[in-house]
Amino acid sequence: MLLGKTINDDLYEELEELLIQSDIGMNMTMQLVEELESSVSRKKLKTSEQIYDELKELLKAKLIYNDEENTKLKLKDGKLNILLVVGVNGVGKTTSIGKIAKKLKDSGKKVIIGAGDTFRAAAIEQVEEWGKRTGVEVVKQAHGSDPAAVIFDTVKTAKNRGFDVAILDTAGRLHNKRDLMKELEKINKIIREQSGETDFETLLVIDSTTGQNGLEQARIFNEIVDLTGIILTKFDGTAKGGIIFPITSELKKPIKFIGVGEGIEDLREFDKKEFVEAMFD
Ligand SMILES: Nc1nc2c(ncn2[C@@H]2O[C@H](COP(=O)(O)OP(=O)(O)O)[C@@H](O)[C@H]2O)c(=O)[nH]1
Ligand SMILES: [Mg+2]
């Protein structure tokens, strides 16, 4: 189909709307539309299909920190690997930990989980539930105990008993940035001291249904801890998820996993081509 100028304008409006709806944010939407207009004229693109395809290419090009070698978890053989999982309450930290534990266990790794969210009573039971479901050992203490002590126990146990991966859950209270910072600094110090590692995965969980707020959360956590990647949850049943574009660009960190449901198998490794296609479904 050949497009006239008016159809073109409508198409741009439609695409702009789609990008904004997907939570990609105003700045990046404007930038993309501008880039698109210039490639359309430079490449003399005519059909709406060509223009959609070009937009997909531009979107993929924005995901420069998300090549396969970056999006894969960095796990080394013959030593303990730490995955510290952070993020605000309710985003899906514990659920993602359960799913990751299952994936790693299935791939033959010896996995242990530390129930570091001691703040909510139900949080510890929830981790234990995931432990049972995945057949993975859980280290816990009583509700209200010091999260750093749980992390200490977990890393020590993991180290002594030759585990391959320790996944550490945390509480995500964000009402007080200073407290959160202090708590995470303490946890970081304990991990470094107990594991002897300075280079470990710190994964920030972002709920794709929270929209632009996700970018703000990412900024705050990125100031507090040395993030190595993002897990985007609740990508099921929503066309959104565009928030990863400003997050990954601004933080210069890869997306490691996408949560696509509440079930144990509902976690995908991030694939930028697949993700961009899913945005247009
Ligand atoms: N639909 C959907 N629900 C999810 C996903 N990940 C987590 N949840 C749900 O979100 C809620 C909060 O998850 P939880 O792991 O407890 O969050 P946490 O407070 O960060 O540990 C639970 O009801 C989960 O089942 C996902 O990818 N898709
Ligand atoms: Mg939790």
Coordinates of C-alpha atoms and ligand atoms in Angstrom, one line a residue:
M1 CA 0.0 0.0 0.0
L2 CA 1.3 3.5 -0.9
L3 CA 0.8 6.0 1.7
G4 CA -0.1 9.6 1.1
K5 CA 1.0 12.4 3.4
T6 CA -2.2 12.4 5.5
I7 CA -2.1 8.6 6.0
N8 CA 1.5 9.1 7.0
D9 CA 0.5 11.7 9.7
D10 CA -2.1 9.3 11.0
L11 CA 0.4 6.5 11.1
Y12 CA 2.9 8.6 13.0
E13 CA 0.2 9.5 15.5
E14 CA -0.8 5.9 15.9
L15 CA 2.8 4.9 16.5
E16 CA 3.4 7.7 18.9
E17 CA 0.2 6.7 20.8
L18 CA 1.4 3.1 20.9
L19 CA 4.8 4.1 22.3
I20 CA 3.3 6.3 25.0
Q21 CA 0.8 3.6 25.9
S22 CA 3.6 1.1 26.3
D23 CA 5.2 3.3 29.0
I24 CA 8.3 4.1 27.0
G25 CA 8.0 7.7 28.2
M26 CA 7.5 11.0 26.5
N27 CA 11.2 11.8 25.9
M28 CA 12.0 8.5 24.3
T29 CA 8.8 8.5 22.3
M30 CA 9.6 11.9 20.8
Q31 CA 13.2 10.8 20.1
L32 CA 12.0 7.6 18.4
V33 CA 9.4 9.4 16.2
E34 CA 12.0 11.8 15.1
E35 CA 14.5 9.1 14.2
L36 CA 11.7 7.2 12.5
E37 CA 10.8 10.2 10.3
S38 CA 14.3 10.7 9.3
S39 CA 14.9 7.0 8.4
V40 CA 11.6 6.9 6.5
S41 CA 12.7 9.8 4.3
R42 CA 16.3 8.6 4.0
K43 CA 15.3 5.0 3.2
K44 CA 12.3 6.1 1.2
L45 CA 10.0 3.8 3.1
K46 CA 6.4 3.7 1.8
T47 CA 4.2 1.1 3.3
S48 CA 3.0 1.0 6.8
E49 CA 4.6 -2.4 7.2
Q50 CA 8.0 -1.0 6.3
I51 CA 7.5 1.8 8.8
Y52 CA 6.5 -0.6 11.6
D53 CA 9.5 -2.7 10.8
E54 CA 11.8 0.3 10.9
L55 CA 10.4 1.3 14.3
K56 CA 11.1 -2.2 15.6
E57 CA 14.7 -1.8 14.4
L58 CA 15.0 1.5 16.1
L59 CA 13.6 0.1 19.3
K60 CA 16.0 -2.8 19.2
A61 CA 18.9 -0.4 18.6
K62 CA 18.0 1.3 21.9
L63 CA 18.7 -1.9 23.7
I64 CA 22.5 -1.7 23.4
Y65 CA 23.2 -3.1 26.8
N66 CA 21.1 -6.2 26.1
D67 CA 23.1 -8.4 23.8
E68 CA 23.1 -12.0 24.7
E69 CA 26.4 -11.9 26.7
N70 CA 25.0 -9.1 28.9
T71 CA 21.5 -10.5 29.5
K72 CA 22.7 -13.9 30.7
L73 CA 23.3 -14.4 34.4
K74 CA 27.0 -14.3 35.1
L75 CA 27.6 -17.7 36.8
K76 CA 31.0 -19.2 37.2
D77 CA 31.7 -22.9 37.7
G78 CA 33.4 -24.2 40.8
K79 CA 32.7 -21.4 43.1
L80 CA 29.8 -19.8 44.9
N81 CA 27.7 -17.3 42.9
I82 CA 25.6 -14.7 44.6
L83 CA 22.4 -13.3 43.3
L84 CA 21.1 -10.4 45.5
V85 CA 17.6 -9.5 44.6
V86 CA 16.3 -6.0 45.4
G87 CA 13.2 -3.9 44.7
V88 CA 10.2 -2.3 46.3
N89 CA 7.4 -4.3 48.0
G90 CA 5.1 -6.3 45.8
V91 CA 7.1 -6.1 42.6
G92 CA 7.7 -9.8 42.4
K93 CA 11.1 -10.4 44.1
T94 CA 10.2 -13.6 45.9
T95 CA 8.3 -15.0 43.0
S96 CA 11.2 -14.3 40.6
I97 CA 13.6 -15.9 43.1
G98 CA 11.5 -19.1 43.1
K99 CA 11.4 -19.2 39.3
I100 CA 15.2 -18.5 39.0
A101 CA 15.9 -21.2 41.7
K102 CA 13.9 -23.7 39.6
K103 CA 15.7 -22.8 36.4
L104 CA 19.1 -23.1 38.0
K105 CA 18.3 -26.3 39.8
D106 CA 17.0 -27.8 36.5
S107 CA 20.3 -26.9 34.9
G108 CA 22.1 -28.9 37.6
K109 CA 23.2 -26.2 40.0
K110 CA 23.1 -26.6 43.7
V111 CA 21.0 -23.7 44.8
I112 CA 20.2 -22.2 48.2
I113 CA 17.8 -19.3 49.0
G114 CA 18.2 -16.8 51.9
A115 CA 14.9 -15.4 53.3
G116 CA 16.2 -11.9 53.8
D117 CA 12.8 -10.3 53.9
T118 CA 12.3 -10.6 57.7
F119 CA 10.0 -7.6 57.8
R120 CA 6.8 -9.2 56.7
A121 CA 5.8 -12.4 58.5
A122 CA 4.3 -13.9 55.4
A123 CA 7.4 -13.3 53.4
I124 CA 9.4 -16.0 55.1
E125 CA 6.6 -18.6 54.6
Q126 CA 6.4 -17.5 51.0
V127 CA 10.1 -18.3 50.5
E128 CA 9.7 -21.6 52.2
E129 CA 6.8 -22.4 50.0
W130 CA 9.0 -21.8 46.9
G131 CA 11.7 -23.8 48.5
K132 CA 9.4 -26.8 48.8
R133 CA 8.0 -26.3 45.3
T134 CA 11.5 -26.2 43.8
G135 CA 13.2 -28.6 46.2
V136 CA 15.7 -25.9 47.1
E137 CA 17.0 -25.4 50.6
V138 CA 16.0 -22.2 52.4
V139 CA 17.9 -20.4 55.1
K140 CA 15.7 -18.3 57.4
Q141 CA 15.4 -16.8 60.8
A142 CA 12.4 -15.5 62.9
H143 CA 10.2 -12.8 61.6
G144 CA 11.7 -9.4 62.6
S145 CA 15.3 -10.6 62.9
D146 CA 18.1 -8.7 61.3
P147 CA 18.1 -9.4 57.5
A148 CA 21.9 -9.0 57.5
A149 CA 22.1 -12.0 59.9
V150 CA 20.1 -14.1 57.5
I151 CA 22.3 -13.1 54.6
F152 CA 25.3 -13.9 56.7
D153 CA 24.0 -17.4 57.5
T154 CA 23.0 -18.1 54.0
V155 CA 26.3 -17.1 52.4
K156 CA 28.3 -19.0 55.1
T157 CA 26.2 -22.1 54.7
A158 CA 26.5 -21.9 50.9
K159 CA 30.2 -21.5 51.1
N160 CA 30.8 -24.2 53.6
R161 CA 28.6 -26.7 51.9
G162 CA 29.7 -26.1 48.4
F163 CA 26.6 -24.6 46.9
D164 CA 26.9 -23.1 43.4
V165 CA 24.3 -20.3 43.8
A166 CA 22.9 -18.4 46.7
I167 CA 19.9 -16.3 45.9
L168 CA 19.2 -13.6 48.5
D169 CA 15.8 -12.2 49.1
T170 CA 15.4 -8.7 50.6
A171 CA 12.7 -6.5 51.9
G172 CA 11.8 -3.5 49.8
R173 CA 10.8 -0.8 52.1
L174 CA 11.3 2.4 50.2
H175 CA 9.6 4.9 52.6
N176 CA 12.9 5.8 54.0
K177 CA 15.8 6.0 51.5
R178 CA 18.5 6.3 54.2
D179 CA 17.3 3.2 56.1
L180 CA 17.2 1.2 52.9
M181 CA 20.6 2.4 52.0
K182 CA 22.0 1.5 55.4
E183 CA 20.4 -2.0 55.2
L184 CA 21.7 -2.7 51.7
E185 CA 25.1 -1.4 52.5
K186 CA 25.3 -3.7 55.5
I187 CA 24.1 -6.7 53.4
N188 CA 26.6 -5.9 50.7
K189 CA 29.5 -5.8 53.2
I190 CA 28.5 -9.1 54.6
I191 CA 28.3 -10.7 51.2
R192 CA 31.7 -9.4 50.3
E193 CA 33.3 -10.5 53.6
Q194 CA 31.6 -14.0 53.7
S195 CA 31.9 -14.9 50.0
G196 CA 35.2 -13.1 49.3
E197 CA 33.5 -11.8 46.1
T198 CA 33.2 -8.2 45.2
D199 CA 31.7 -9.0 41.8
F200 CA 28.3 -10.6 42.1
E201 CA 24.8 -10.1 40.6
T202 CA 22.5 -7.5 42.1
L203 CA 19.2 -7.7 40.3
L204 CA 16.6 -5.0 40.6
V205 CA 13.0 -6.2 40.1
I206 CA 10.6 -3.8 38.4
D207 CA 6.9 -4.4 38.0
S208 CA 5.9 -3.5 34.4
T209 CA 2.4 -2.4 35.6
T210 CA 3.8 0.5 37.6
G211 CA 4.6 2.5 34.5
Q212 CA 6.8 5.5 34.7
N213 CA 7.2 5.0 38.5
G214 CA 9.5 2.1 37.6
L215 CA 12.1 4.5 36.2
E216 CA 12.1 6.5 39.5
Q217 CA 12.6 3.2 41.5
A218 CA 15.4 2.2 39.2
R219 CA 17.1 5.6 39.7
I220 CA 16.9 5.3 43.5
F221 CA 18.2 1.7 43.7
N222 CA 20.9 2.4 41.2
E223 CA 22.2 5.2 43.5
I224 CA 22.2 2.9 46.5
V225 CA 23.5 -0.4 45.1
D226 CA 25.7 -1.5 42.3
L227 CA 23.1 -3.0 40.1
T228 CA 24.1 -5.6 37.5
G229 CA 20.7 -6.1 35.9
I230 CA 17.0 -5.8 35.8
I231 CA 14.1 -8.3 36.1
L232 CA 10.9 -7.0 34.6
T233 CA 7.8 -8.7 36.1
K234 CA 4.1 -9.0 35.2
F235 CA 4.7 -8.6 31.5
D236 CA 1.7 -10.9 31.0
G237 CA -1.7 -9.6 30.3
T238 CA -0.4 -6.1 29.6
A239 CA 1.0 -4.5 26.4
K240 CA 3.2 -2.3 28.7
G241 CA 6.9 -2.9 29.5
G242 CA 8.2 0.0 27.4
I243 CA 9.6 1.3 30.7
I244 CA 12.6 -0.9 30.2
F245 CA 13.8 1.3 27.4
P246 CA 14.5 4.4 29.5
I247 CA 15.6 2.2 32.4
T248 CA 18.2 0.2 30.5
S249 CA 19.4 3.3 28.6
E250 CA 19.8 5.6 31.6
L251 CA 21.2 3.0 34.0
K252 CA 23.3 1.3 31.2
K253 CA 22.3 -2.1 32.7
P254 CA 20.9 -5.1 30.9
I255 CA 17.5 -6.7 31.4
K256 CA 18.1 -10.3 32.6
F257 CA 14.6 -11.8 32.9
I258 CA 11.0 -11.1 32.1
G259 CA 8.3 -12.4 34.4
V260 CA 5.2 -13.5 32.4
G261 CA 2.9 -15.0 35.1
E262 CA 2.7 -16.3 38.6
G263 CA 3.7 -19.9 37.8
I264 CA 7.0 -21.5 38.3
E265 CA 7.8 -21.7 34.6
D266 CA 6.7 -18.1 33.9
L267 CA 10.2 -16.5 33.6
R268 CA 11.9 -15.8 30.3
E269 CA 15.4 -14.9 29.6
F270 CA 15.5 -11.5 27.9
D271 CA 15.6 -11.5 24.2
K272 CA 15.3 -8.1 22.6
K273 CA 13.9 -9.2 19.3
E274 CA 11.2 -11.2 21.0
F275 CA 10.5 -8.4 23.4
V276 CA 10.0 -5.8 20.7
E277 CA 7.8 -8.1 18.7
A278 CA 5.7 -8.8 21.8
M279 CA 5.2 -5.0 22.3
F280 CA 3.4 -4.9 18.9
D281 CA 1.2 -8.0 19.4
Ligands
LIG1 N1 0.9 -11.9 36.7 C1 2.1 -11.9 37.3 N2 2.2 -11.8 38.6 C2 3.4 -11.9 39.2 C3 4.6 -12.0 38.5 N3 5.6 -11.9 39.4 C4 5.0 -11.9 40.6 N4 3.7 -11.8 40.5 C5 2.7 -11.7 41.6 O1 2.9 -10.4 42.3 C6 2.6 -10.6 43.7 C7 3.8 -10.1 44.5 O2 4.9 -10.9 44.3 P1 6.1 -11.2 45.4 O3 7.0 -12.1 44.8 O4 5.5 -11.5 46.7 O5 6.7 -9.7 45.5 P2 7.8 -9.2 46.5 O6 7.1 -8.4 47.5 O7 8.7 -8.2 45.6 O8 8.6 -10.3 47.0 C8 2.3 -12.0 43.9 O9 0.9 -12.2 43.9 C9 2.9 -12.7 42.7 O10 2.2 -13.9 42.4 C10 4.5 -12.0 37.0 O11 5.5 -12.1 36.3 N5 3.2 -12.0 36.5
MG2 MG 9.0 -10.9 48.9

